mmCIF file with all atom_site columns, C-alpha atoms in Angstrom:
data_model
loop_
_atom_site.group_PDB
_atom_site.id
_atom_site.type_symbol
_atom_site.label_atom_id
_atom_site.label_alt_id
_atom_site.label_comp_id
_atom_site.label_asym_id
_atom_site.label_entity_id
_atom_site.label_seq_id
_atom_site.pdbx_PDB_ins_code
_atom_site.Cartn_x
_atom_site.Cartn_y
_atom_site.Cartn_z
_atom_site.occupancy
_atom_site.B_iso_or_equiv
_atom_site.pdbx_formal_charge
_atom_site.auth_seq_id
_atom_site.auth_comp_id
_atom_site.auth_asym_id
_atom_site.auth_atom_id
_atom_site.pdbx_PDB_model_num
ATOM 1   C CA . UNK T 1 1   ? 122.792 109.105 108.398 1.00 89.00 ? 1   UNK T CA 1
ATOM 2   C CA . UNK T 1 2   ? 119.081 108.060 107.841 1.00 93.00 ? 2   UNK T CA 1
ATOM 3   C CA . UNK T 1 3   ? 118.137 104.627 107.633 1.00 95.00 ? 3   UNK T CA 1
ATOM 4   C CA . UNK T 1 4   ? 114.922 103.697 105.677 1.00 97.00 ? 4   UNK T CA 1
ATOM 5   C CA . UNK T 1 5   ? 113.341 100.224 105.423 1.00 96.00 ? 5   UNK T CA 1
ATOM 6   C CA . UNK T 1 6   ? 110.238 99.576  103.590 1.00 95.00 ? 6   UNK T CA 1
ATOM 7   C CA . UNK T 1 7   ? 108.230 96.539  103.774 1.00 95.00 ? 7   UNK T CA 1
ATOM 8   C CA . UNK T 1 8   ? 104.902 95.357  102.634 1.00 96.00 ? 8   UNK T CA 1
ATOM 9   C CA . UNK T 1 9   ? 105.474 95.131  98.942  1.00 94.00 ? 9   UNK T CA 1
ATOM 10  C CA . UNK T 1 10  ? 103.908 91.974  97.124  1.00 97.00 ? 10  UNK T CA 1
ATOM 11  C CA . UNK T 1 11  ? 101.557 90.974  94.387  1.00 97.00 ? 11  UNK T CA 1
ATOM 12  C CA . UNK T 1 12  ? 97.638  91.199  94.377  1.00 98.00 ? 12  UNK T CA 1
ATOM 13  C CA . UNK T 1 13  ? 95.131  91.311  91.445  1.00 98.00 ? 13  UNK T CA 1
ATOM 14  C CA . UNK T 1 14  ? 93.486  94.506  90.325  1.00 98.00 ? 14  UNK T CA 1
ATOM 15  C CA . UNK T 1 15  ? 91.503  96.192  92.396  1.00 98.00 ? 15  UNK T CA 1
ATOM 16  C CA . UNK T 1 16  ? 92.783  94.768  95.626  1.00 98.00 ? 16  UNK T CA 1
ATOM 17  C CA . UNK T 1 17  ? 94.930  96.618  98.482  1.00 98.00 ? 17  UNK T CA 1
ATOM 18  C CA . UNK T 1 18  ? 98.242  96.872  99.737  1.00 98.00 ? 18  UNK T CA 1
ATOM 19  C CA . UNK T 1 19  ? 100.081 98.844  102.211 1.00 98.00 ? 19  UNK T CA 1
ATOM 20  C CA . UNK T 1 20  ? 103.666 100.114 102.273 1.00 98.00 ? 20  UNK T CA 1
ATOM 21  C CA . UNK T 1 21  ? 105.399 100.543 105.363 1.00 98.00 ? 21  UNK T CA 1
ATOM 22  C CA . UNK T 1 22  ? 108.797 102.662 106.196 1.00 97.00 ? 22  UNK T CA 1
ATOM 23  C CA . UNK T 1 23  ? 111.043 102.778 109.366 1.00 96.00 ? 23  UNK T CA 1
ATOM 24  C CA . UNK T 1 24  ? 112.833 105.873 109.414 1.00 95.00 ? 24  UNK T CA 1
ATOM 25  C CA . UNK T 1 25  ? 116.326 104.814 112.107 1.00 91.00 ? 25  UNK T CA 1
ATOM 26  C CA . UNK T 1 26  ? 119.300 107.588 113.092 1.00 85.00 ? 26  UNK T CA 1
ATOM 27  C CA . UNK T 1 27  ? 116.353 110.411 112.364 1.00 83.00 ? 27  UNK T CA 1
ATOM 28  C CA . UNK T 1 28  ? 116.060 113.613 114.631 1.00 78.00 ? 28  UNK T CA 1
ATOM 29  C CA . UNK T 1 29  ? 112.318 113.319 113.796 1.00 72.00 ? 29  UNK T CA 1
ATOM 30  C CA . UNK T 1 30  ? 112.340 116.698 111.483 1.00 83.00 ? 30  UNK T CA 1
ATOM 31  C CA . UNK T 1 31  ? 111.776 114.915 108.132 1.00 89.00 ? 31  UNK T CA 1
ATOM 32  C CA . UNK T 1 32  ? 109.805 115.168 104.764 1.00 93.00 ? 32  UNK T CA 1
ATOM 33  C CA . UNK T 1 33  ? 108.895 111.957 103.451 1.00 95.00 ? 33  UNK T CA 1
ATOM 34  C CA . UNK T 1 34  ? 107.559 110.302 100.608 1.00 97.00 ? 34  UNK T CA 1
ATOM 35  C CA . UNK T 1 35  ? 107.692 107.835 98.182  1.00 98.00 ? 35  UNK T CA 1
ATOM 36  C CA . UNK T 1 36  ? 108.389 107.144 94.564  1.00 98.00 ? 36  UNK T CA 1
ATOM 37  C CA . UNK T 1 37  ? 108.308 104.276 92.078  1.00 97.00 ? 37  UNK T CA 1
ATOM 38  C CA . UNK T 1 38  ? 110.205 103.192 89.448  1.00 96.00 ? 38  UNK T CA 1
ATOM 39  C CA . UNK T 1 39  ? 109.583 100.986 86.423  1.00 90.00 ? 39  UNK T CA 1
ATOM 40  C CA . UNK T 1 40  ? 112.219 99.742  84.740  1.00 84.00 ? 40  UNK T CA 1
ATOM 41  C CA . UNK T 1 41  ? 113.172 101.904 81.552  1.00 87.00 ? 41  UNK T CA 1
ATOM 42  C CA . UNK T 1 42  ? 111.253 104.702 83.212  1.00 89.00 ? 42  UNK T CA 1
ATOM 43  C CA . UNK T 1 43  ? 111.676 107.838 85.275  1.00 88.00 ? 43  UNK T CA 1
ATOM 44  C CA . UNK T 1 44  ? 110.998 107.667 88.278  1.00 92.00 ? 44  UNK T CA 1
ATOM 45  C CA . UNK T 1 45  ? 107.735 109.134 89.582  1.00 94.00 ? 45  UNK T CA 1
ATOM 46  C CA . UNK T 1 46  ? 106.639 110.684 92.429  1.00 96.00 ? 46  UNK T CA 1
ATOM 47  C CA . UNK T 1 47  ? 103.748 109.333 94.093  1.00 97.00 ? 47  UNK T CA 1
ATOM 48  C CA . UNK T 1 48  ? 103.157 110.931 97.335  1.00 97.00 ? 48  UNK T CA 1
ATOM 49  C CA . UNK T 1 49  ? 104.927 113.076 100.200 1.00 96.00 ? 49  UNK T CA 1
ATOM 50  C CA . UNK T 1 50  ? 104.099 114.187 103.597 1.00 95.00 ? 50  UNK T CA 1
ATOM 51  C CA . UNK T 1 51  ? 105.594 116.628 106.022 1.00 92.00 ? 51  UNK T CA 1
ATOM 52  C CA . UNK T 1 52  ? 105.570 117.200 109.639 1.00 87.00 ? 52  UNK T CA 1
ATOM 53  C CA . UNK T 1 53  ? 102.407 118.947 110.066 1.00 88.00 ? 53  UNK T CA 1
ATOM 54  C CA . UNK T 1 54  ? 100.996 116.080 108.131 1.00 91.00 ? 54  UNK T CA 1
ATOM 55  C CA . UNK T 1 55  ? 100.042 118.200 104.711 1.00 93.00 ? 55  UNK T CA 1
ATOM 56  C CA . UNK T 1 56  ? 100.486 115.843 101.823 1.00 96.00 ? 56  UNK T CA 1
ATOM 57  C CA . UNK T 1 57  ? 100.961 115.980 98.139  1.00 96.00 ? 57  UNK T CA 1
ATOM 58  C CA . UNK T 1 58  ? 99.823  112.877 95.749  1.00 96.00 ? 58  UNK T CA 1
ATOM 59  C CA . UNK T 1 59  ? 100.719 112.289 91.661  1.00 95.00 ? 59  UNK T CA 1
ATOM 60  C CA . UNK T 1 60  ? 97.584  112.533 89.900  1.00 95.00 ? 60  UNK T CA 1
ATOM 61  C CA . UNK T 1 61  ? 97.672  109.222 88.860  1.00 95.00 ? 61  UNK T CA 1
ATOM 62  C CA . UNK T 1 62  ? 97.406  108.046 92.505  1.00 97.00 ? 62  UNK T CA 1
ATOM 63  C CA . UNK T 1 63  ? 95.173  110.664 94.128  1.00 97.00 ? 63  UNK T CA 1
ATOM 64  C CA . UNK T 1 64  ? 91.900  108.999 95.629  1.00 97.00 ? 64  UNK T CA 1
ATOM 65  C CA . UNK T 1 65  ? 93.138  105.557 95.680  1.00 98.00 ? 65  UNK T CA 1
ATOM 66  C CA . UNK T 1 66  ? 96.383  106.269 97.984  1.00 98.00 ? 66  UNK T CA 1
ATOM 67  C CA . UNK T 1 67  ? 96.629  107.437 101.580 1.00 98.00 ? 67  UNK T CA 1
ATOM 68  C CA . UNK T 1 68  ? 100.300 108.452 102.710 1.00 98.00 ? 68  UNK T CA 1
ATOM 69  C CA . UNK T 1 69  ? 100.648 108.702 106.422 1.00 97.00 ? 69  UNK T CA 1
ATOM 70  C CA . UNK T 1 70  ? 102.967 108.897 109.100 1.00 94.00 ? 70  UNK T CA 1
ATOM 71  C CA . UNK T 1 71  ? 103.321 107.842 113.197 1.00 91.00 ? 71  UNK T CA 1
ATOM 72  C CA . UNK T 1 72  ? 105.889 109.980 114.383 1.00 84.00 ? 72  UNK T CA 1
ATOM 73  C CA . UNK T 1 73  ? 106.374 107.935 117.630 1.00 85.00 ? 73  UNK T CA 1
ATOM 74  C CA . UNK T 1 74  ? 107.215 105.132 115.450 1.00 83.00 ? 74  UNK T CA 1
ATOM 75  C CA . UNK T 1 75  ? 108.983 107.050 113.356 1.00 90.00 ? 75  UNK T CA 1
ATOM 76  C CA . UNK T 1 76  ? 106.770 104.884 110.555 1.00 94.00 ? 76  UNK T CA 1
ATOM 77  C CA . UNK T 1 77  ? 105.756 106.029 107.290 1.00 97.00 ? 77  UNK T CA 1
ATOM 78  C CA . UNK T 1 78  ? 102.844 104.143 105.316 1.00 98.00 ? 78  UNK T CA 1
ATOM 79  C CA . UNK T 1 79  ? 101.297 104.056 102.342 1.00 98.00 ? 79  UNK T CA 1
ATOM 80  C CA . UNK T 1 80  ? 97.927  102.845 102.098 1.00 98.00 ? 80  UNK T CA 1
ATOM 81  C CA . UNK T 1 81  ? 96.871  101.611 97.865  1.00 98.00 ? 81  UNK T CA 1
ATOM 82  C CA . UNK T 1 82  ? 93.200  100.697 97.183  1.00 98.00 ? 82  UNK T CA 1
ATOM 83  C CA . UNK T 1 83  ? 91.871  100.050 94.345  1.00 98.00 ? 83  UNK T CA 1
ATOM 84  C CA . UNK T 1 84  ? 95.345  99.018  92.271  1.00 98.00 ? 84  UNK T CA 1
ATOM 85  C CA . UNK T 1 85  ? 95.682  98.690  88.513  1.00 97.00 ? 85  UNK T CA 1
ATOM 86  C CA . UNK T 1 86  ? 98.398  96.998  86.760  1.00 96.00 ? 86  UNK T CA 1
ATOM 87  C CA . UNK T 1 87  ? 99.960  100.442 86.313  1.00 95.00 ? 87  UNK T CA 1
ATOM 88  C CA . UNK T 1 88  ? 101.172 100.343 89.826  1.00 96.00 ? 88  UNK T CA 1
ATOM 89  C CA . UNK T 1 89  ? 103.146 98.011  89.119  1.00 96.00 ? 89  UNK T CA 1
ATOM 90  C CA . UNK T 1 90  ? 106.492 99.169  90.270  1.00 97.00 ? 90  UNK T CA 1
ATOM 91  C CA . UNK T 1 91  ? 109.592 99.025  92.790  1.00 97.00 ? 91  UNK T CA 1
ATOM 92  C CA . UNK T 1 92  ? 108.267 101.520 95.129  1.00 98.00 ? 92  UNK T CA 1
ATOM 93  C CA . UNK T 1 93  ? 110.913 103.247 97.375  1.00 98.00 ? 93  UNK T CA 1
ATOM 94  C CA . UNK T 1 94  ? 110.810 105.372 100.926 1.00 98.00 ? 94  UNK T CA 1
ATOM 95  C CA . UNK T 1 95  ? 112.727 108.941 100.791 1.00 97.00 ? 95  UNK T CA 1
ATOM 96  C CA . UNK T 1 96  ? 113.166 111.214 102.919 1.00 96.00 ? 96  UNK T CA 1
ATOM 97  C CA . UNK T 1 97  ? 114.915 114.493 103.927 1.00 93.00 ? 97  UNK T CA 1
ATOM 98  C CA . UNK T 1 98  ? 115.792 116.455 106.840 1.00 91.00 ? 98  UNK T CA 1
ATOM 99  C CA . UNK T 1 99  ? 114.064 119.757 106.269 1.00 89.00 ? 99  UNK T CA 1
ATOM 100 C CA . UNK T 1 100 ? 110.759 120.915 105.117 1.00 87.00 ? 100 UNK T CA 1
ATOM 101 C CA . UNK T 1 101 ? 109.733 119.503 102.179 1.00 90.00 ? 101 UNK T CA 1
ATOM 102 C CA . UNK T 1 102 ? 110.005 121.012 98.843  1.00 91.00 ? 102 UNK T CA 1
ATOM 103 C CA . UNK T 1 103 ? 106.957 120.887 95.510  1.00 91.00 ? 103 UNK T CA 1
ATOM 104 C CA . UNK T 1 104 ? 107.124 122.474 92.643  1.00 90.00 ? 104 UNK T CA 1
ATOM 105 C CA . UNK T 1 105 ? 104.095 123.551 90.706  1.00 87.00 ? 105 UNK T CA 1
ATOM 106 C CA . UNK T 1 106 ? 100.266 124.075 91.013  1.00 88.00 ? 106 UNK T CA 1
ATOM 107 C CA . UNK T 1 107 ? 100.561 119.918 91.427  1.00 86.00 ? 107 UNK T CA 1
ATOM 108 C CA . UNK T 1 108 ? 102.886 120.239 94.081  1.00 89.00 ? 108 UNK T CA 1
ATOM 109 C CA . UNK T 1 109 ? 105.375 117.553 92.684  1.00 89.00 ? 109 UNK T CA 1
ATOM 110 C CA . UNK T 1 110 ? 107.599 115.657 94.368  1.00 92.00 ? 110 UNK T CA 1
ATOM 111 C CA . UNK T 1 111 ? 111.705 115.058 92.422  1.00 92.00 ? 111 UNK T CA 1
ATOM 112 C CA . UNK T 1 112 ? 113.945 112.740 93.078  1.00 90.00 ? 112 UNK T CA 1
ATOM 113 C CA . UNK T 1 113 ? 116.606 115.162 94.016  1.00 90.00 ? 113 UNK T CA 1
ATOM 114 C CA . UNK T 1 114 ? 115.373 117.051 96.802  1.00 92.00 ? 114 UNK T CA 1
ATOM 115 C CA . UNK T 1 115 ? 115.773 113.720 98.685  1.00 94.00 ? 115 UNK T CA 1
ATOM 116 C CA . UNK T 1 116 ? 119.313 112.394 100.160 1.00 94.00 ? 116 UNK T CA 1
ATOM 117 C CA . UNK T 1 117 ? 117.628 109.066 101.833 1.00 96.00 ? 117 UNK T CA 1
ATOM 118 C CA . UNK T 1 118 ? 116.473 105.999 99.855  1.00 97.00 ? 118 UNK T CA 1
ATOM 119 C CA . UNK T 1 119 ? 115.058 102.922 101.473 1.00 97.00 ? 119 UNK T CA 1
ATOM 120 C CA . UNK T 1 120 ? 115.949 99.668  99.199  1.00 96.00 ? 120 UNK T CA 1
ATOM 121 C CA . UNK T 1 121 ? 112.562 99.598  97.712  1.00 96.00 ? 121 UNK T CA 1
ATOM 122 C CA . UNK T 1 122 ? 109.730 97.357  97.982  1.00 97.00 ? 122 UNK T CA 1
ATOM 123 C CA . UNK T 1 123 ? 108.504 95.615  94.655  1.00 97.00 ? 123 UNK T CA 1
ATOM 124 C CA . UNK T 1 124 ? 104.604 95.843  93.971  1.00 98.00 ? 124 UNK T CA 1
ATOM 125 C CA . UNK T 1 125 ? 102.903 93.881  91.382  1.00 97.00 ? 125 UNK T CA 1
ATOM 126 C CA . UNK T 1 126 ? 99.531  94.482  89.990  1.00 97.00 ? 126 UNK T CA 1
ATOM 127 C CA . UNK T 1 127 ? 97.504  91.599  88.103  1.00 97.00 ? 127 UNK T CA 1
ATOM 128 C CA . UNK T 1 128 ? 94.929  91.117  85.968  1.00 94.00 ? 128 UNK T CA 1
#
């Protein structure tokens, strides 16, 4: 069973930086990660996923302003967010899964149930 425990959540004001962090315990190292976020009332959305050989897949709404990345010795995933609005506000939560990852589309999406490991989330919040 994979353990997943994110930390660096917190609040900063628009514009500013934060950056997610994700232990992976109990893993045999073959995993696709990623993360999502949820707002209350909302689906959940996808924001970015990585696999092994380090190709990556962002939401649109994310792309340029987020970095996902991953140090495999650590078995740490991150998520580096620059330039934040007050839409990313949001629990954000580690996944992962113990195959090759799976996107759908020309966007490559990311869905919630291709994933069978859920960290406890990290809440981020996003001032004016």
């Amino acid at each position: 069973q994979v353990q997943l425990v994110e930390a660096g959540g917190g609040s900063v004001q628009a514009g500013g930086s934060l950056r997610l962090s994700c232990v992976a315990s109990n893993s045999d190292g073959n995993l696709c990660m990623g993360w999502f976020r949820e707002i209350p009332g909302r689906q959940r959305e996808g924001v970015a996923a990585i696999e092994n050989d380090g190709r990556t897949t962002y939401a649109t709404s994310v792309k340029g302003r987020f970095t996902i990345s991953q140090d495999s010795a650590k078995n740490t995933l991150y998520l580096q967010m620059n330039s934040l609005k007050v839409d990313d506000t949001a629990m954000y939560y580690c996944v992962a899964e113990q195959r090759a990852c799976r996107w759908y589309g020309s966007r490559r999406q990311i869905v919630p149930y291709e994933y069978s490991y859920w960290g406890q989330g990290t809440q981020v919040t996003v001032s004016l």
